[in-house]
Short mmCIF file of C-alpha atoms in Angstrom, two decimals:
data_model
loop_
_atom_site.label_atom_id
_atom_site.label_comp_id
_atom_site.label_asym_id
_atom_site.label_seq_id
_atom_site.Cartn_x
_atom_site.Cartn_y
_atom_site.Cartn_z
CA UNK H 1 0.00 0.00 0.00
CA UNK H 2 1.08 3.56 -0.64
CA UNK H 3 1.54 6.30 1.94
CA UNK H 4 2.64 9.92 1.80
CA UNK H 5 5.09 11.70 4.13
CA UNK H 6 4.94 13.18 6.68
CA UNK H 7 2.89 10.55 8.50
CA UNK H 8 2.30 13.00 11.37
CA UNK H 9 2.13 16.65 10.36
CA UNK H 10 3.07 19.68 12.39
CA UNK H 11 5.34 20.29 15.35
CA UNK H 12 5.97 16.74 16.63
CA UNK H 13 9.78 16.47 16.60
CA UNK H 14 12.28 13.84 17.74
CA UNK H 15 10.00 10.80 17.30
CA UNK H 16 10.78 7.53 19.05
CA UNK H 17 8.83 4.31 18.54
CA UNK H 18 8.44 0.88 20.07
CA UNK H 19 6.29 -2.16 19.31
CA UNK H 20 4.15 -3.72 22.02
CA UNK H 21 1.10 -5.98 22.21
CA UNK H 22 0.57 -5.96 18.44
CA UNK H 23 0.65 -2.16 18.14
CA UNK H 24 3.19 0.65 17.82
CA UNK H 25 3.65 3.53 20.25
CA UNK H 26 5.43 6.82 19.55
CA UNK H 27 6.50 9.81 21.62
CA UNK H 28 7.75 13.25 20.54
CA UNK H 29 9.42 16.29 22.12
CA UNK H 30 7.26 18.99 23.70
CA UNK H 31 9.80 21.61 24.92
CA UNK H 32 8.00 24.36 26.94
CA UNK H 33 4.48 23.11 26.19
CA UNK H 34 2.28 21.18 28.62
CA UNK H 35 1.19 18.42 28.95
CA UNK H 36 4.60 17.06 28.01
CA UNK H 37 5.63 14.37 25.51
CA UNK H 38 2.70 13.63 23.14
CA UNK H 39 1.93 9.90 22.97
CA UNK H 40 0.62 8.18 19.82
CA UNK H 41 -0.65 4.72 18.90
CA UNK H 42 -0.75 2.98 15.51
CA UNK H 43 -1.50 -0.42 13.99
CA UNK H 44 0.35 0.18 10.70
CA UNK H 45 3.09 2.83 11.29
CA UNK H 46 1.29 5.17 8.87
CA UNK H 47 -1.89 6.23 10.69
CA UNK H 48 -1.15 7.58 14.17
CA UNK H 49 -3.75 8.49 16.80
CA UNK H 50 -2.72 10.60 19.74
CA UNK H 51 -3.91 8.83 22.89
CA UNK H 52 -2.54 11.25 25.46
CA UNK H 53 0.68 12.58 26.95
CA UNK H 54 3.34 11.07 29.16
CA UNK H 55 4.06 14.03 31.46
CA UNK H 56 0.66 15.14 32.72
CA UNK H 57 1.45 16.25 36.28
CA UNK H 58 3.31 19.32 37.42
CA UNK H 59 5.65 17.30 39.62
CA UNK H 60 6.86 15.27 36.63
CA UNK H 61 8.52 18.16 34.80
CA UNK H 62 9.77 21.65 35.71
CA UNK H 63 8.60 24.26 33.20
CA UNK H 64 8.43 27.46 35.26
CA UNK H 65 10.11 30.37 33.51
CA UNK H 66 11.39 28.20 30.67
CA UNK H 67 11.75 30.13 27.42
CA UNK H 68 10.74 28.77 24.03
CA UNK H 69 12.71 25.71 22.91
CA UNK H 70 13.80 24.95 26.47
CA UNK H 71 12.33 22.18 28.53
CA UNK H 72 11.64 18.64 27.33
CA UNK H 73 14.04 17.34 24.66
CA UNK H 74 14.10 14.14 22.63
CA UNK H 75 12.21 11.37 24.46
CA UNK H 76 12.73 7.66 23.83
CA UNK H 77 10.00 5.06 24.43
CA UNK H 78 10.76 1.40 25.12
CA UNK H 79 8.75 -1.66 26.21
CA UNK H 80 10.36 -4.25 28.46
CA UNK H 81 9.01 -7.01 30.66
CA UNK H 82 5.40 -5.79 30.34
CA UNK H 83 6.19 -2.16 31.18
CA UNK H 84 6.63 1.01 29.09
CA UNK H 85 9.52 3.37 29.79
CA UNK H 86 9.95 6.94 28.52
CA UNK H 87 13.31 8.60 29.06
CA UNK H 88 14.05 12.24 28.23
CA UNK H 89 16.01 15.39 29.12
CA UNK H 90 14.86 18.63 30.64
CA UNK H 91 17.47 20.66 28.83
CA UNK H 92 16.86 23.72 31.01
CA UNK H 93 17.57 21.92 34.28
CA UNK H 94 20.11 19.56 32.63
CA UNK H 95 18.38 16.53 34.10
CA UNK H 96 18.05 13.15 32.43
CA UNK H 97 15.10 11.19 33.82
CA UNK H 98 12.63 8.47 33.00
CA UNK H 99 9.06 7.53 33.90
CA UNK H 100 7.23 4.25 33.40
CA UNK H 101 3.79 2.64 33.30
CA UNK H 102 2.20 -0.75 32.80
CA UNK H 103 -0.95 0.93 31.41
CA UNK H 104 -0.21 2.86 28.22
CA UNK H 105 -3.61 4.61 28.52
CA UNK H 106 -3.11 5.57 32.15
CA UNK H 107 -0.84 7.65 34.35
CA UNK H 108 2.94 7.41 34.28
CA UNK H 109 5.17 7.22 37.35
CA UNK H 110 7.02 10.01 39.06
CA UNK H 111 10.41 10.72 37.43
CA UNK H 112 13.62 8.88 38.27
CA UNK H 113 16.85 10.76 37.53
CA UNK H 114 20.05 9.27 36.15
CA UNK H 115 23.40 10.84 37.02
CA UNK H 116 24.75 10.93 33.48
CA UNK H 117 25.03 14.11 31.45
CA UNK H 118 24.32 14.89 27.82
CA UNK H 119 20.97 14.94 26.07
CA UNK H 120 18.80 12.63 23.95
CA UNK H 121 18.87 9.69 26.37
CA UNK H 122 17.83 6.17 25.43
CA UNK H 123 17.36 2.85 27.22
CA UNK H 124 18.37 -0.61 26.05
CA UNK H 125 17.16 -3.74 27.88
CA UNK H 126 18.74 -7.18 27.54
CA UNK H 127 19.00 -10.33 29.68
CA UNK H 128 18.13 -8.56 32.92
CA UNK H 129 20.43 -5.62 32.22
CA UNK H 130 19.35 -2.02 31.63
CA UNK H 131 21.68 0.30 29.74
CA UNK H 132 21.35 4.08 29.79
CA UNK H 133 22.73 5.83 26.70
CA UNK H 134 23.11 9.54 25.88
CA UNK H 135 25.45 11.88 24.09
CA UNK H 136 28.03 13.88 26.05
CA UNK H 137 31.35 13.01 27.72
CA UNK H 138 32.31 10.06 29.90
CA UNK H 139 34.17 9.99 33.24
CA UNK H 140 37.48 10.31 31.37
CA UNK H 141 36.37 13.39 29.42
CA UNK H 142 35.98 11.53 26.12
CA UNK H 143 33.03 12.89 24.11
CA UNK H 144 30.64 10.80 22.04
CA UNK H 145 27.86 8.32 22.72
CA UNK H 146 28.10 7.53 26.44
CA UNK H 147 26.70 4.43 28.14
CA UNK H 148 26.32 3.02 31.64
CA UNK H 149 24.32 0.23 33.22
CA UNK H 150 21.63 1.26 35.72
CA UNK H 151 19.19 -0.26 38.16
CA UNK H 152 15.81 0.42 36.46
CA UNK H 153 14.02 0.57 39.82
CA UNK H 154 16.14 3.41 41.20
CA UNK H 155 18.16 4.91 38.33
CA UNK H 156 21.36 4.19 40.27
CA UNK H 157 24.42 3.63 38.08
CA UNK H 158 25.87 0.13 38.29
CA UNK H 159 28.88 0.94 36.09
CA UNK H 160 30.76 4.11 35.28
CA UNK H 161 29.80 6.05 32.15
CA UNK H 162 31.90 5.10 29.16
CA UNK H 163 32.08 6.47 25.61
CA UNK H 164 31.35 3.65 23.16
CA UNK H 165 31.32 5.52 19.82
CA UNK H 166 32.39 8.95 18.63
CA UNK H 167 30.30 9.09 15.48
CA UNK H 168 31.25 9.34 11.82
CA UNK H 169 32.71 12.85 12.01
CA UNK H 170 29.60 15.02 11.78
CA UNK H 171 28.91 17.78 14.30
CA UNK H 172 26.38 17.47 17.14
CA UNK H 173 26.39 13.71 17.63
CA UNK H 174 23.02 12.99 19.27
CA UNK H 175 19.93 10.73 19.39
CA UNK H 176 21.72 7.42 20.14
CA UNK H 177 19.63 4.21 20.06
CA UNK H 178 20.82 0.63 20.53
CA UNK H 179 19.36 -2.47 18.84
CA UNK H 180 20.30 -6.13 18.63
CA UNK H 181 19.44 -7.58 15.22
CA UNK H 182 20.46 -11.11 14.20
CA UNK H 183 22.99 -11.25 17.02
CA UNK H 184 24.70 -7.96 16.10
CA UNK H 185 24.50 -4.74 18.11
CA UNK H 186 23.63 -1.70 16.01
CA UNK H 187 24.04 1.82 17.36
CA UNK H 188 22.14 4.46 15.40
CA UNK H 189 22.55 8.21 15.95
CA UNK H 190 22.05 11.62 14.34
CA UNK H 191 24.79 14.02 13.25
CA UNK H 192 25.05 17.34 11.45
CA UNK H 193 22.62 19.32 13.60
CA UNK H 194 18.84 19.29 13.32
CA UNK H 195 18.92 21.62 10.31
CA UNK H 196 19.65 21.23 6.60
CA UNK H 197 22.79 19.14 7.26
CA UNK H 198 20.95 16.63 9.45
CA UNK H 199 21.71 12.94 8.90
CA UNK H 200 21.36 9.48 10.44
CA UNK H 201 24.49 7.38 10.89
CA UNK H 202 25.18 4.00 12.47
CA UNK H 203 27.83 1.62 13.76
CA UNK H 204 27.86 -2.02 14.87
CA UNK H 205 29.63 -4.34 17.28
CA UNK H 206 29.58 -7.88 18.69
CA UNK H 207 29.18 -6.57 22.26
CA UNK H 208 26.90 -3.97 23.82
CA UNK H 209 30.09 -2.25 25.02
CA UNK H 210 31.74 -2.31 21.59
CA UNK H 211 34.13 -1.66 20.03
CA UNK H 212 31.78 -0.17 17.44
CA UNK H 213 32.73 0.05 13.77
CA UNK H 214 31.20 2.84 11.70
CA UNK H 215 29.13 1.95 8.67
CA UNK H 216 31.37 2.66 5.63
CA UNK H 217 28.26 3.88 3.80
CA UNK H 218 27.36 6.55 6.41
CA UNK H 219 25.12 8.48 6.42
CA UNK H 220 22.44 5.85 5.99
CA UNK H 221 19.72 8.49 5.66
CA UNK H 222 19.85 12.21 4.88
CA UNK H 223 18.22 14.79 2.60
CA UNK H 224 21.09 17.28 3.01
CA UNK H 225 22.10 17.15 -0.67
CA UNK H 226 18.58 16.86 -2.03
CA UNK H 227 17.96 20.42 -3.12
CA UNK H 228 15.83 22.03 -4.26
CA UNK H 229 13.48 19.68 -2.44
CA UNK H 230 10.60 20.30 -0.08
CA UNK H 231 11.57 17.64 2.48
CA UNK H 232 14.68 18.61 4.43
CA UNK H 233 16.34 18.09 7.82
CA UNK H 234 15.77 14.33 7.94
CA UNK H 235 17.42 12.86 11.03
CA UNK H 236 16.96 11.83 14.65
CA UNK H 237 15.43 8.47 13.86
CA UNK H 238 14.42 5.23 15.52
CA UNK H 239 14.39 1.75 13.94
CA UNK H 240 11.25 -0.37 14.15
CA UNK H 241 10.26 -3.74 12.66
CA UNK H 242 6.71 -4.24 11.42
CA UNK H 243 4.56 -7.38 11.71
CA UNK H 244 5.67 -8.51 8.23
CA UNK H 245 9.32 -8.54 9.27
CA UNK H 246 10.18 -5.34 7.39
CA UNK H 247 12.27 -2.58 8.98
CA UNK H 248 11.61 1.15 8.92
CA UNK H 249 13.14 4.36 10.29
CA UNK H 250 10.72 6.80 11.84
CA UNK H 251 12.44 10.19 11.93
CA UNK H 252 11.96 13.90 12.10
CA UNK H 253 12.16 16.16 9.07
CA UNK H 254 10.61 19.40 7.90
CA UNK H 255 8.91 20.78 4.84
CA UNK H 256 10.18 24.01 3.31
CA UNK H 257 7.57 26.61 2.42
CA UNK H 258 8.61 26.41 -1.24
CA UNK H 259 11.30 24.77 -3.37
CA UNK H 260 13.26 28.03 -3.46
CA UNK H 261 12.39 29.34 0.00
CA UNK H 262 14.48 27.63 2.71
CA UNK H 263 12.14 28.43 5.60
CA UNK H 264 9.94 26.13 7.67
CA UNK H 265 7.21 27.26 10.05
CA UNK H 266 5.37 23.98 10.73
CA UNK H 267 8.15 22.67 12.92
CA UNK H 268 9.84 19.30 12.61
CA UNK H 269 7.39 16.58 11.62
CA UNK H 270 7.30 12.76 11.58
CA UNK H 271 8.49 10.88 8.49
CA UNK H 272 8.58 7.15 7.73
CA UNK H 273 11.27 5.59 5.52
CA UNK H 274 11.64 1.89 4.58
CA UNK H 275 14.91 0.16 5.54
CA UNK H 276 16.72 -2.74 3.84
CA UNK H 277 19.66 -4.81 5.00
CA UNK H 278 22.55 -5.54 2.65
CA UNK H 279 24.28 -8.91 2.36
CA UNK H 280 27.16 -7.56 4.44
CA UNK H 281 24.78 -6.86 7.33
CA UNK H 282 24.68 -3.06 7.01
CA UNK H 283 21.34 -1.41 6.40
CA UNK H 284 20.32 1.48 4.17
CA UNK H 285 17.16 3.57 4.07
CA UNK H 286 14.88 4.59 1.21
CA UNK H 287 15.80 3.91 -2.38
CA UNK H 288 18.93 6.09 -2.35
CA UNK H 289 19.55 6.98 1.29
CA UNK H 290 16.99 9.79 1.29
CA UNK H 291 13.41 10.23 2.46
CA UNK H 292 10.90 10.71 -0.34
CA UNK H 293 7.38 12.10 -0.37
CA UNK H 294 5.74 8.67 -0.73
CA UNK H 295 6.48 4.94 -0.62
CA UNK H 296 4.83 1.60 -1.29
CA UNK H 297 5.12 -0.75 1.69
CA UNK H 298 3.59 -4.06 2.68
CA UNK H 299 0.34 -3.79 4.60
CA UNK H 300 -3.42 -3.37 4.33
CA UNK H 301 -4.21 0.24 5.26
CA UNK H 302 -5.64 3.47 3.95
CA UNK H 303 -3.87 6.64 5.00
CA UNK H 304 -6.36 8.84 6.80
CA UNK H 305 -6.46 12.63 6.54
CA UNK H 306 -8.13 14.83 9.13
CA UNK H 307 -8.88 18.20 7.59
CA UNK H 308 -11.00 19.91 10.25
CA UNK H 309 -10.60 20.44 13.99
CA UNK H 310 -13.44 21.78 16.14
CA UNK H 311 -14.35 21.89 19.82
CA UNK H 312 -16.62 18.88 19.20
CA UNK H 313 -14.05 16.60 17.53
CA UNK H 314 -11.00 17.41 19.65
CA UNK H 315 -10.17 16.74 23.28
CA UNK H 316 -8.74 19.49 25.51
CA UNK H 317 -6.60 16.85 27.24
CA UNK H 318 -5.14 15.35 24.05
CA UNK H 319 -5.14 17.65 21.03
CA UNK H 320 -4.59 21.01 22.72
CA UNK H 321 -1.65 22.38 24.70
CA UNK H 322 -0.73 25.14 27.16
CA UNK H 323 2.36 27.29 27.46
CA UNK H 324 4.13 25.84 30.51
CA UNK H 325 2.10 24.85 33.58
CA UNK H 326 -1.34 26.47 33.31
CA UNK H 327 -3.58 27.91 35.98
CA UNK H 328 -6.56 25.49 35.66
CA UNK H 329 -9.07 28.06 36.91
CA UNK H 330 -8.46 30.13 33.77
CA UNK H 331 -9.98 27.50 31.44
CA UNK H 332 -13.52 26.14 31.01
CA UNK H 333 -14.36 23.73 28.18
CA UNK H 334 -17.51 22.46 26.50
CA UNK H 335 -18.39 21.35 22.97
CA UNK H 336 -20.15 24.67 22.35
CA UNK H 337 -17.58 27.09 23.71
CA UNK H 338 -14.22 27.50 25.40
CA UNK H 339 -14.10 30.16 28.12
CA UNK H 340 -10.68 31.66 28.85
CA UNK H 341 -10.04 33.97 31.78
CA UNK H 342 -7.23 36.42 31.14
CA UNK H 343 -4.36 37.04 33.53
CA UNK H 344 -1.51 39.51 33.88
CA UNK H 345 0.86 37.52 31.66
CA UNK H 346 1.13 38.19 27.93
CA UNK H 347 2.38 36.12 25.00
CA UNK H 348 5.74 37.89 25.35
CA UNK H 349 6.32 36.47 28.83
CA UNK H 350 8.08 33.27 29.91
CA UNK H 351 5.42 32.64 32.54
CA UNK H 352 2.16 30.89 31.63
CA UNK H 353 -0.24 33.27 29.86
CA UNK H 354 -3.82 32.23 29.24
CA UNK H 355 -3.12 30.32 26.03
CA UNK H 356 -4.64 27.18 24.52
CA UNK H 357 -3.39 25.97 21.18
CA UNK H 358 -3.31 23.43 18.38
CA UNK H 359 -0.23 22.68 16.33
CA UNK H 360 -0.41 24.06 12.79
CA UNK H 361 -0.36 20.97 10.59
CA UNK H 362 -0.20 22.30 7.04
CA UNK H 363 0.59 25.48 5.15
CA UNK H 364 -2.88 26.17 3.67
CA UNK H 365 -5.34 26.58 6.52
CA UNK H 366 -8.10 28.65 8.08
CA UNK H 367 -8.31 29.23 11.83
CA UNK H 368 -11.51 30.89 12.98
CA UNK H 369 -13.57 31.68 16.08
CA UNK H 370 -16.19 34.09 17.34
CA UNK H 371 -14.76 35.98 20.32
CA UNK H 372 -16.73 37.90 22.93
CA UNK H 373 -15.02 39.69 25.84
CA UNK H 374 -15.97 41.80 28.84
CA UNK H 375 -12.71 43.75 29.02
CA UNK H 376 -9.01 43.32 28.40
CA UNK H 377 -7.95 41.54 25.22
CA UNK H 378 -8.61 38.12 23.68
CA UNK H 379 -8.21 36.55 20.28
CA UNK H 380 -6.22 34.23 18.04
CA UNK H 381 -2.46 33.97 17.69
CA UNK H 382 -0.05 32.35 15.27
CA UNK H 383 2.64 31.72 17.87
CA UNK H 384 6.23 30.70 17.22
CA UNK H 385 7.89 32.03 20.39
CA UNK H 386 7.90 35.00 22.76
CA UNK H 387 9.55 37.26 20.18
CA UNK H 388 7.71 36.09 17.05
CA UNK H 389 3.93 35.83 16.97
CA UNK H 390 1.03 37.39 15.07
CA UNK H 391 -2.13 38.22 17.06
CA UNK H 392 -5.62 39.24 15.99
CA UNK H 393 -7.89 40.18 18.88
CA UNK H 394 -10.86 42.02 20.27
CA UNK H 395 -9.77 44.48 22.94
CA UNK H 396 -11.23 47.24 25.09
CA UNK H 397 -9.66 50.52 24.04
CA UNK H 398 -9.88 54.05 25.35
CA UNK H 399 -13.04 54.80 23.35
CA UNK H 400 -14.71 51.38 23.36
CA UNK H 401 -14.11 47.99 21.83
CA UNK H 402 -12.00 47.38 18.74
CA UNK H 403 -10.48 44.64 16.65
CA UNK H 404 -6.71 44.87 16.38
CA UNK H 405 -3.89 43.14 14.51
CA UNK H 406 -0.50 43.03 16.25
CA UNK H 407 2.71 41.71 14.70
CA UNK H 408 5.65 40.86 16.95
CA UNK H 409 8.85 40.17 14.99
CA UNK H 410 12.20 40.03 16.71
CA UNK H 411 10.65 41.65 19.75
CA UNK H 412 9.58 44.64 17.65
CA UNK H 413 5.88 45.10 18.41
CA UNK H 414 3.79 46.68 15.67
CA UNK H 415 0.07 47.43 15.68
CA UNK H 416 -0.78 47.00 12.01
CA UNK H 417 -4.50 47.72 12.04
CA UNK H 418 -7.35 48.76 14.31
CA UNK H 419 -11.06 48.40 13.51
CA UNK H 420 -13.48 50.15 15.91
CA UNK H 421 -16.44 48.02 17.01
CA UNK H 422 -19.80 49.01 18.43
CA UNK H 423 -19.89 45.90 20.59
CA UNK H 424 -17.50 43.52 22.35
CA UNK H 425 -17.86 40.60 19.94
CA UNK H 426 -16.39 39.77 16.53
CA UNK H 427 -15.54 36.84 14.33
CA UNK H 428 -11.76 36.54 13.89
CA UNK H 429 -10.21 34.63 11.00
CA UNK H 430 -6.64 33.67 10.10
CA UNK H 431 -6.13 32.40 6.54
CA UNK H 432 -2.67 31.10 5.81
CA UNK H 433 -0.79 29.73 2.86
CA UNK H 434 2.87 28.88 2.23
CA UNK H 435 3.92 32.52 2.28
CA UNK H 436 1.83 34.54 4.70
CA UNK H 437 -0.85 34.71 7.36
CA UNK H 438 -3.83 36.90 6.39
CA UNK H 439 -6.06 38.33 9.13
CA UNK H 440 -9.76 39.19 8.88
CA UNK H 441 -12.49 40.37 11.22
CA UNK H 442 -16.24 40.16 10.73
CA UNK H 443 -18.78 41.98 12.88
CA UNK H 444 -22.36 43.15 12.45
CA UNK H 445 -21.61 46.33 14.34
CA UNK H 446 -18.19 47.45 13.09
CA UNK H 447 -17.29 51.02 12.23
CA UNK H 448 -15.58 50.35 8.88
CA UNK H 449 -14.60 53.85 7.83
CA UNK H 450 -11.10 53.37 9.29
CA UNK H 451 -10.65 49.79 8.09
CA UNK H 452 -8.84 48.27 5.16
CA UNK H 453 -11.25 45.73 3.69
CA UNK H 454 -10.54 42.52 1.84
CA UNK H 455 -12.48 43.82 -1.16
CA UNK H 456 -9.86 46.55 -1.59
CA UNK H 457 -6.93 44.13 -1.57
CA UNK H 458 -6.53 42.32 -4.88
CA UNK H 459 -3.88 40.00 -3.47
CA UNK H 460 -6.12 38.53 -0.75
CA UNK H 461 -8.75 36.11 -2.02
CA UNK H 462 -11.54 34.30 -0.19
CA UNK H 463 -10.19 30.96 0.97
CA UNK H 464 -11.43 27.87 -0.87
CA UNK H 465 -11.60 26.08 2.48
CA UNK H 466 -13.85 28.69 4.12
CA UNK H 467 -17.39 27.70 5.10
CA UNK H 468 -18.99 30.48 7.07
CA UNK H 469 -21.95 29.90 9.34
CA UNK H 470 -25.28 31.62 8.67
CA UNK H 471 -24.50 34.17 11.36
CA UNK H 472 -21.08 34.90 9.94
CA UNK H 473 -22.48 35.22 6.43
CA UNK H 474 -24.52 38.23 7.57
CA UNK H 475 -21.42 40.02 8.76
CA UNK H 476 -19.21 42.29 6.74
CA UNK H 477 -15.66 40.92 6.63
CA UNK H 478 -12.70 43.29 6.79
CA UNK H 479 -9.09 42.54 5.96
CA UNK H 480 -6.80 43.87 8.68
CA UNK H 481 -3.45 42.90 7.22
CA UNK H 482 -0.94 40.11 6.91
CA UNK H 483 2.38 38.83 8.21
CA UNK H 484 4.95 36.90 6.21
CA UNK H 485 5.20 33.25 7.19
CA UNK H 486 8.99 33.26 6.96
CA UNK H 487 9.23 35.38 10.12
CA UNK H 488 7.58 32.59 12.13
CA UNK H 489 10.24 30.02 11.23
CA UNK H 490 13.25 28.40 12.85
CA UNK H 491 15.47 30.12 10.30
CA UNK H 492 14.38 33.51 11.69
CA UNK H 493 13.25 32.80 15.24
CA UNK H 494 15.77 30.08 16.02
CA UNK H 495 14.87 27.21 18.29
CA UNK H 496 13.23 23.88 17.67
CA UNK H 497 9.47 24.41 17.77
CA UNK H 498 6.79 25.12 15.16
CA UNK H 499 3.79 27.42 14.94
CA UNK H 500 0.97 26.86 17.42
CA UNK H 501 -2.40 28.33 16.44
CA UNK H 502 -3.95 29.33 19.74
CA UNK H 503 -6.76 31.06 21.59
CA UNK H 504 -5.53 33.55 24.17
CA UNK H 505 -6.71 36.14 26.68
CA UNK H 506 -4.83 38.93 28.44
CA UNK H 507 -5.87 41.16 31.35
CA UNK H 508 -8.77 40.99 33.77
CA UNK H 509 -11.44 39.60 31.49
CA UNK H 510 -13.53 36.62 30.50
CA UNK H 511 -13.36 35.65 26.84
CA UNK H 512 -15.88 33.32 25.21
CA UNK H 513 -14.80 31.49 22.05
CA UNK H 514 -17.57 29.97 19.91
CA UNK H 515 -18.06 28.60 16.39
CA UNK H 516 -14.43 27.55 16.35
CA UNK H 517 -12.76 25.55 13.61
CA UNK H 518 -9.31 24.96 12.20
CA UNK H 519 -9.62 23.76 8.62
CA UNK H 520 -7.00 22.57 6.15
CA UNK H 521 -7.17 22.34 2.38
CA UNK H 522 -7.36 18.69 1.33
CA UNK H 523 -4.66 18.06 -1.25
CA UNK H 524 -4.80 14.94 -3.42
CA UNK H 525 -2.08 12.51 -2.52
CA UNK H 526 0.25 11.31 -5.24
#
């Protein structure tokens, strides 16, 4: 059957996968967002359903004051002796820790720390032994992939940390994972940095402690020389065997906005690439060591596409996320409306503002909600980080209520447009494509004489994915302005996250969000 990459769209980086009980389970990085470490389930490696998060309690992860792209890095999930383990790094506190559960749908344990440095930790279980692996430096100061044996019940080291491989020569050796296949130990890692030079490399040995010999064909997977090409940054992968005996690498990668525009705003996404073993025992990925847009693999499945997200078909506990640890009293949820209570923190702060978001999953989209406030400010944001976000909101001004568009780029805050309103309610719309975010407001009681309307802007067309309600159809829609998508990208903002499309509220107010949807254009698959 044929599938198209990415198999999970949007900001779900650093995927790790394990097989258990006839299914596959995957975790991804979450950085400063909460709950931490999204958890997915699949029966075919192509269709993934998010079933929850691993870090759901405040005591499991410290996020207070953590800036964008800090926090939870690169988790690994493993299944051993009837129990699931997830190991990760809080890169802000420099702590490697793991949690575990025997119920994949339930709560995970309190964290257990391991006294070994580095990031991107992994676990390998064999014959009653538990090995903890990360990048970094060992007790003798030798840098590379570092390993020790631990007691899984306590995290206590049973051996000293020792460097077992120093990579193939690429910078930023990271994401080490150990496997035993046909009696041989394979160590797979990422090198080159999680950017356009990203790659997956490997080595092998006859012992879990090495010595490890590098694959002479390294890298085994990379898109670094595949340009111009939409799919870039392939790396940080995990090997998994399917029920047919075939091997695959599940990895991160990102999609450029355009063949000739090296920017990505959706974050690092999840890609699936078939793996084959050569006669000499080394493996290679894809047809030519690269990840392509689609593949034919063995299996009976149909790749599913979800094109619309609403209050009714999403779960606040699964699909949505907060910035850092939220104040629960500021959020009320029902299928008809989400009520957000503003606080003193803004989207520019590294505290926890009133913010509730969905990951942007594709370039062409429409994000829409009716917003009613009783003071302060509330609306929709395309949020990359504290210094880069675009906000459209209803706010209480000096002379009454108004709709406003604010662009924050590099910490430079610009009010691009203001539309006076007669009331405290408006329908806010964000329409995005590969190149920009366009912002609209519709209200029955606007004062349009000061507004720039969509009808006056020949470059802004009505979205083909728009489906206004009867109420919205009666309203006059005004175009407030736009922001270029390239300013909400890792190439401009830095860091490791992607755009979150969110509802937010600021100040002493209650904001009611109704008639919400996030809709994506359905593109035909190849």
